[in-house]
PDB file of C-alpha atoms in Angstrom:
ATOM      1  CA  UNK A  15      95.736 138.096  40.387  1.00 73.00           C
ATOM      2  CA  UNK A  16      97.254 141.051  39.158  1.00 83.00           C
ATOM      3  CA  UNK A  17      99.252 142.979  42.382  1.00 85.00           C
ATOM      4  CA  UNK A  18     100.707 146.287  42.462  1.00 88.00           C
ATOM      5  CA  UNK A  19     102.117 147.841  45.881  1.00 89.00           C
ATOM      6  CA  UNK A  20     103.846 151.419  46.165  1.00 90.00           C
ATOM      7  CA  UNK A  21     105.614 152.742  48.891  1.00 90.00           C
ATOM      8  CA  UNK A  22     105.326 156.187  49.899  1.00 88.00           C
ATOM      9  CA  UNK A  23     108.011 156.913  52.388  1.00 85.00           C
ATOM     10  CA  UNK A  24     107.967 153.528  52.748  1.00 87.00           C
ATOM     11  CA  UNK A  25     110.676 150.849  51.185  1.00 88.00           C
ATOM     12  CA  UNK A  26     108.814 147.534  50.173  1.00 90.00           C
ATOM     13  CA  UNK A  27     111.153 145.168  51.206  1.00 91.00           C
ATOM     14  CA  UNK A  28     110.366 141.726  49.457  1.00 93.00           C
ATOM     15  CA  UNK A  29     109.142 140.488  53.327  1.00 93.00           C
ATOM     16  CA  UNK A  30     106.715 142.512  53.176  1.00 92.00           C
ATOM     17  CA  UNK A  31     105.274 141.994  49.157  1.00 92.00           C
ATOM     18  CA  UNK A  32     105.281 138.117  50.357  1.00 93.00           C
ATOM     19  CA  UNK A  33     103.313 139.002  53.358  1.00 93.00           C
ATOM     20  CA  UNK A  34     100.845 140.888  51.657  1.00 92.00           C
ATOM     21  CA  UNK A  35     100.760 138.233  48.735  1.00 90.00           C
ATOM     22  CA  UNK A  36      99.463 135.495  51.310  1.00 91.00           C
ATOM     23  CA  UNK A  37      97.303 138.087  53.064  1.00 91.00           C
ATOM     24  CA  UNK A  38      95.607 139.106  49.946  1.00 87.00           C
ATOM     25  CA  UNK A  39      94.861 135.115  49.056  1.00 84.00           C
ATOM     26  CA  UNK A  40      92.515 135.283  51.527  1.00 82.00           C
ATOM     27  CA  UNK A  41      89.824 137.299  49.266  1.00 80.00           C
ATOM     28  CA  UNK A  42      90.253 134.967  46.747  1.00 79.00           C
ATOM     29  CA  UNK A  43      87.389 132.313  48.081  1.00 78.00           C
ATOM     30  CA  UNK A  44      84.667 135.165  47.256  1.00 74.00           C
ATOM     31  CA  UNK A  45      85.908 135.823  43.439  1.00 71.00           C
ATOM     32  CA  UNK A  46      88.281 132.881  42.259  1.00 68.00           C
ATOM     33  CA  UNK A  47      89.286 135.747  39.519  1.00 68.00           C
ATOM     34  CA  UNK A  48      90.240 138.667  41.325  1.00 60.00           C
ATOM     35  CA  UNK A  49      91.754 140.987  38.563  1.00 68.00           C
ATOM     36  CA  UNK A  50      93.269 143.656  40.080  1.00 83.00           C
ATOM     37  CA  UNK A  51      94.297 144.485  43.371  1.00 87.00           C
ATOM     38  CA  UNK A  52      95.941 148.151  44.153  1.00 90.00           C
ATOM     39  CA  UNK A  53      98.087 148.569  47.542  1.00 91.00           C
ATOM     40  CA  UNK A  54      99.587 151.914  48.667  1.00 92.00           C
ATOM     41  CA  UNK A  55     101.894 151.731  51.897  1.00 92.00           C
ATOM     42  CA  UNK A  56     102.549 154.702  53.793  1.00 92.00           C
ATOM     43  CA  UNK A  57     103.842 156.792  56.681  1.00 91.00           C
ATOM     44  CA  UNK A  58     101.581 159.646  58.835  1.00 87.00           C
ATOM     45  CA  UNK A  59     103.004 160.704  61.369  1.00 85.00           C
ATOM     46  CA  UNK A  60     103.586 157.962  64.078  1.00 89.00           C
ATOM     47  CA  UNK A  61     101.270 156.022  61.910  1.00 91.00           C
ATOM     48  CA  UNK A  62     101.581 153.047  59.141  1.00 93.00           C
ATOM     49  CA  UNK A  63      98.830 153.385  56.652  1.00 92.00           C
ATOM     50  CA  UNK A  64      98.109 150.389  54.445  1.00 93.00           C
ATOM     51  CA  UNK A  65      95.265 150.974  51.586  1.00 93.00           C
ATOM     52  CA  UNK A  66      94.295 148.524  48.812  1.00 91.00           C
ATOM     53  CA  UNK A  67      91.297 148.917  46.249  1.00 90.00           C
ATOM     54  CA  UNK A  68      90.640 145.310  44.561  1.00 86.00           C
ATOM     55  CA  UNK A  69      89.048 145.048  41.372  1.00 84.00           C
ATOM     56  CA  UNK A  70      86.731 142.185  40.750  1.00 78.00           C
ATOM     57  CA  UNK A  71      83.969 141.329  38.038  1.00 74.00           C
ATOM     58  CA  UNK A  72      83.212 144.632  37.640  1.00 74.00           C
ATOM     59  CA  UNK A  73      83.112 145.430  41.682  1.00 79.00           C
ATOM     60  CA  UNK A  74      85.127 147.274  43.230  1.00 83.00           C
ATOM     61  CA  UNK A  75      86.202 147.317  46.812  1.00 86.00           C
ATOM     62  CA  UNK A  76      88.312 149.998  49.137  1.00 89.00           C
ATOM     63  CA  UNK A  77      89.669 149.944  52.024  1.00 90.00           C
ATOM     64  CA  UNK A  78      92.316 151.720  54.623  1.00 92.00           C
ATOM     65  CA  UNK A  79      93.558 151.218  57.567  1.00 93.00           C
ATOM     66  CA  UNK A  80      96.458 152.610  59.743  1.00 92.00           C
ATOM     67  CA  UNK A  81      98.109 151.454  63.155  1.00 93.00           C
ATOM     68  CA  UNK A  82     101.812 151.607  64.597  1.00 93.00           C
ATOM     69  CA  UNK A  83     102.959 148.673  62.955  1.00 93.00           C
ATOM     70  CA  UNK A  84     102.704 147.847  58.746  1.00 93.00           C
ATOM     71  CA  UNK A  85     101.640 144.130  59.293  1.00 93.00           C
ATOM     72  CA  UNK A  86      99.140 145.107  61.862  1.00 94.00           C
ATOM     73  CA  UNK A  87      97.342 147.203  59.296  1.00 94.00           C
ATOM     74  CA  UNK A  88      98.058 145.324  56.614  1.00 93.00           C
ATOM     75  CA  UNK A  89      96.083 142.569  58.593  1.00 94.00           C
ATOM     76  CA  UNK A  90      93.124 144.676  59.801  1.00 94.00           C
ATOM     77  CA  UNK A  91      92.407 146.562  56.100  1.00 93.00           C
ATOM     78  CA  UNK A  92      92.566 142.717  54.979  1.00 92.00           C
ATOM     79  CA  UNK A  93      90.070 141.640  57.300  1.00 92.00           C
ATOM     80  CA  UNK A  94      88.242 145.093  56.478  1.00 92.00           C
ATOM     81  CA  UNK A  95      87.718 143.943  53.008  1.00 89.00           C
ATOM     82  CA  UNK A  96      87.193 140.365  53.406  1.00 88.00           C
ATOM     83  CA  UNK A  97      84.100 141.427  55.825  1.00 87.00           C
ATOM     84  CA  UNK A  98      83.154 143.855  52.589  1.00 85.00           C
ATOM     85  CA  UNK A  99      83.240 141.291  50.777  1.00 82.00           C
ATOM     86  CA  UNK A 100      81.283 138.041  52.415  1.00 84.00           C
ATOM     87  CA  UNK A 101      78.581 140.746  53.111  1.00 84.00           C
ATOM     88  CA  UNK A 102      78.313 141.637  49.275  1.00 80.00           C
ATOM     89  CA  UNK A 103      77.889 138.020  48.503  1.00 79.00           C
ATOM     90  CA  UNK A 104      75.222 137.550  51.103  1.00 81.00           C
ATOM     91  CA  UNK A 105      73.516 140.351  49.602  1.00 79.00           C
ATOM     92  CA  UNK A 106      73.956 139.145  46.046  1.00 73.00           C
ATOM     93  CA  UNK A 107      72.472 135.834  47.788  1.00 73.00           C
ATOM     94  CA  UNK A 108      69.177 137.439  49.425  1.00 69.00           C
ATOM     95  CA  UNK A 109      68.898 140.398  46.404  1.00 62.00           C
ATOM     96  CA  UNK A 110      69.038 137.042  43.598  1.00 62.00           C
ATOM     97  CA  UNK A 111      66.156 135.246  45.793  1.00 59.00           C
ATOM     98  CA  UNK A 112      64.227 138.523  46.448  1.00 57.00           C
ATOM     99  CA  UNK A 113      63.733 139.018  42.994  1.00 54.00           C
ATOM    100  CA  UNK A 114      62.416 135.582  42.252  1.00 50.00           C
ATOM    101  CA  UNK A 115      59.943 136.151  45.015  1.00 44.00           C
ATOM    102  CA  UNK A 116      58.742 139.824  44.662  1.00 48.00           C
ATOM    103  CA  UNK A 117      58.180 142.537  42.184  1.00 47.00           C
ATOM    104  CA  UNK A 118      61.193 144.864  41.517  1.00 46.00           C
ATOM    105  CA  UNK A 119      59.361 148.207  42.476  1.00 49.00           C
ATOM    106  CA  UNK A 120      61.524 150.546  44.331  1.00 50.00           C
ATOM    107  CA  UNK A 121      60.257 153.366  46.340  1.00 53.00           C
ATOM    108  CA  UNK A 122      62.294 155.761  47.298  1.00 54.00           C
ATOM    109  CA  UNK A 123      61.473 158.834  49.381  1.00 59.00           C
ATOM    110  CA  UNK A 124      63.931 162.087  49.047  1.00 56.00           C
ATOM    111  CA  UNK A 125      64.111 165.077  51.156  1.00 52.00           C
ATOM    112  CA  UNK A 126      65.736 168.039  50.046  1.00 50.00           C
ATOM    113  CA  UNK A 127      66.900 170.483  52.235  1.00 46.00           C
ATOM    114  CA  UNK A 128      68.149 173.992  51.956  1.00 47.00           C
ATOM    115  CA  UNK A 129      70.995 174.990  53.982  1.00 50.00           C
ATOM    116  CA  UNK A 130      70.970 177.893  56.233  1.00 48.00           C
ATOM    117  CA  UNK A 131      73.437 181.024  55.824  1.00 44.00           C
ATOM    118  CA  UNK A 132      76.369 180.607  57.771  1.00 42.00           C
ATOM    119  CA  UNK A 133      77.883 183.187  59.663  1.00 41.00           C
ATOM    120  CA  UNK A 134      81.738 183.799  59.786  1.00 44.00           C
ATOM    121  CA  UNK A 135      82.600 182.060  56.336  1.00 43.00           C
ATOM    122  CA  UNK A 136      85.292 180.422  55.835  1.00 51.00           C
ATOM    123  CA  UNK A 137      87.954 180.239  53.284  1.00 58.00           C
ATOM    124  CA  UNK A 138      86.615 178.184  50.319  1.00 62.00           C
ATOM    125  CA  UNK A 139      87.851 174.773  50.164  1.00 68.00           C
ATOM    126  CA  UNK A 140      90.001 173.175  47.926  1.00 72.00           C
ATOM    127  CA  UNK A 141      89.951 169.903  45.588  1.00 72.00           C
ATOM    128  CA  UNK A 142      93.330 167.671  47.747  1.00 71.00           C
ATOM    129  CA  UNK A 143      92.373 164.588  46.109  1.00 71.00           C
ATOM    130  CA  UNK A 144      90.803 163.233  43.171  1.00 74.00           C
ATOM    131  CA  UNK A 145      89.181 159.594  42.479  1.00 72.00           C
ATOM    132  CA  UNK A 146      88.324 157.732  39.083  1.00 74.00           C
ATOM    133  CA  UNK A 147      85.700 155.384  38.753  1.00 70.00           C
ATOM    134  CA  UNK A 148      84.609 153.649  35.695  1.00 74.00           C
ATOM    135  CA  UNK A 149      80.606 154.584  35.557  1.00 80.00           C
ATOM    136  CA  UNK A 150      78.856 151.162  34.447  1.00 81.00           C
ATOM    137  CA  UNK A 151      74.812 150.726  33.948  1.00 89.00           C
ATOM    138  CA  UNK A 152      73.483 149.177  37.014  1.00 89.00           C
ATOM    139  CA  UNK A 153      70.239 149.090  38.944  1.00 90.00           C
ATOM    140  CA  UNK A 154      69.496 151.253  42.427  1.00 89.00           C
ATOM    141  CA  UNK A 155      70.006 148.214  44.497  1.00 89.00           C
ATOM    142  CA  UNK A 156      73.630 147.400  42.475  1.00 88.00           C
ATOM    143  CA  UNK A 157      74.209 150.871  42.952  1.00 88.00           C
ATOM    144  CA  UNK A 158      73.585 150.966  47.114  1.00 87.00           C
ATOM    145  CA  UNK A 159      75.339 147.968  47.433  1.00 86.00           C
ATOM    146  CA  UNK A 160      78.547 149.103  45.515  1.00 84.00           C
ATOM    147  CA  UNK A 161      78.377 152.084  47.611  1.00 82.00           C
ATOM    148  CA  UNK A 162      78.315 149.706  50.714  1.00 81.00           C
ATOM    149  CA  UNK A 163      81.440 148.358  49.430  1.00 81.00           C
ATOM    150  CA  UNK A 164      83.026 150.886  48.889  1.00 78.00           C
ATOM    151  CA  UNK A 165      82.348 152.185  52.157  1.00 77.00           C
ATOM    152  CA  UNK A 166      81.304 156.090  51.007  1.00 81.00           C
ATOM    153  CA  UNK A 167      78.289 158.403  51.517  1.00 86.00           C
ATOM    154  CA  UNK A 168      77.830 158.934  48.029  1.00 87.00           C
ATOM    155  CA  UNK A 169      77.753 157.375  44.773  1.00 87.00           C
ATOM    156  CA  UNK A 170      77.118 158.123  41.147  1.00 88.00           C
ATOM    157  CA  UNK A 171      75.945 155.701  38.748  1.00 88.00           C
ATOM    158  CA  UNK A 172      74.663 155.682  35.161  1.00 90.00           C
ATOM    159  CA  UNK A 173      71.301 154.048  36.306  1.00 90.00           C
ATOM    160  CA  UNK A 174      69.989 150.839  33.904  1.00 90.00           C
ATOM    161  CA  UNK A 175      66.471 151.788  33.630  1.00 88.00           C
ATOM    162  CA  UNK A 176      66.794 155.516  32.383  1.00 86.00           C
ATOM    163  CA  UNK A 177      70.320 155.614  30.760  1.00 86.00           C
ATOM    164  CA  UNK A 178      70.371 158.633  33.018  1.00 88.00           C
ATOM    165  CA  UNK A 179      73.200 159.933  35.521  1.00 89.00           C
ATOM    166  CA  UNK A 180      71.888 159.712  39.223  1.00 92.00           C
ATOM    167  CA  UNK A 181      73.502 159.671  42.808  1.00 92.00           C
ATOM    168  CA  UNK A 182      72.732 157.582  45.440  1.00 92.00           C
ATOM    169  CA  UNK A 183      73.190 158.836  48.859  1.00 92.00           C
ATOM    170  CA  UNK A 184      73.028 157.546  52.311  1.00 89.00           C
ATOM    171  CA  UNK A 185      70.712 159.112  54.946  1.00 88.00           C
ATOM    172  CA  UNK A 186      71.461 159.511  59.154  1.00 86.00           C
ATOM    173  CA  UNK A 187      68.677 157.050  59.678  1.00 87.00           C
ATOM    174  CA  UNK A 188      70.546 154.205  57.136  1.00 83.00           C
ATOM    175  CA  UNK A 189      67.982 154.763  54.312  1.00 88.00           C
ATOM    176  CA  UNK A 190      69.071 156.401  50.990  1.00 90.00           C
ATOM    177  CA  UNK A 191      68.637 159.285  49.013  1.00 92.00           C
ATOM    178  CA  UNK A 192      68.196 159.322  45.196  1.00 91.00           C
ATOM    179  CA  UNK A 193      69.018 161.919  42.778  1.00 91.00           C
ATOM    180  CA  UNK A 194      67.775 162.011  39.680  1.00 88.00           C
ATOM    181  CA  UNK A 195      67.782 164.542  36.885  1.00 84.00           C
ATOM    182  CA  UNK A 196      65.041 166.018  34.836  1.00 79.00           C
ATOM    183  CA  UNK A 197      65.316 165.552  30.971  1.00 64.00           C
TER     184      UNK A 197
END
């Protein structure tokens, strides 16, 4: 396991590397060959933030959480992931027997709506932050349960059966959206 931890306004004593070393063992029992795993440490206010992305036969996994105390969220965005992660491998579990059982047709139903002119504009946003992602060929169900993982509203994939660009989106009522462009 390959670990990397920054400190942002906060010093990484070696205490705290060794803490998040055992910690981080913990997510080993779901992929014996983790290959990456990304931690940033950091102060907000009153608040200790600890985020790690791990990288894992071609999965990848996010997570942040923030409290008073370092170990404290070091524990909880540990036991964010490791939740993250048994549920991915129960759904690898029931998708693997699913498809031995049924056929593979999806059915998806979109709604697209248009959205209403707002009064009192405000000042156009701005990009703060920017995420990479490498964009592999995988199916719709891959792609909603990396997005699961990943714990976002959105995803975009390079879908298997089309070769195509799409997004996956999640829904208020837990169902998702699909997006897919015309030639």
């Amino acid at each position: 396991m390959q670990l990397s931890i920054v400190g942002r306004r906060v010093e990484v004593s070696e205490a705290i590397r060794e803490y998040l070393e055992k910690r981080l063992m913990k997510l080993k029992k779901y992929f014996p060959r983790v290959i990456d795993v990304h931690v940033v440490l950091y102060t907000q206010k009153i608040n200790q933030v600890a985020e790690v992305t791990v990288k894992a036969n071609g999965l990848v996994i996010h997570g942040e959480e923030k409290s008073e105390d370092l170990y404290a969220s070091i524990d909880k965005v540990v036991d964010k992931l490791d939740a993250q992660l048994r549920k991915h491998k129960e759904r690898l579990v029931d998708h693997q027997s699913k498809k031995t059982k049924e056929d593979l047709g999806i059915n998806l139903n979109v709604s697209v709506f248009e959205k209403e002119d707002i009064e009192g504009m405000r000042p156009s946003p701005q990009v703060i932050h920017t995420k990479r992602f490498t964009i592999k060929p995988m199916s719709v169900d891959e792609a909603a349960m990396q997005m699961d993982l990943i714990d976002q509203e959105f995803l975009v994939f390079k879908n298997s059966t089309n070769e195509r660009l799409n997004v996956i989106y999640r829904l208020k009522d837990g169902n998702y959206g699909l997006i897919e462009p015309d030639a």
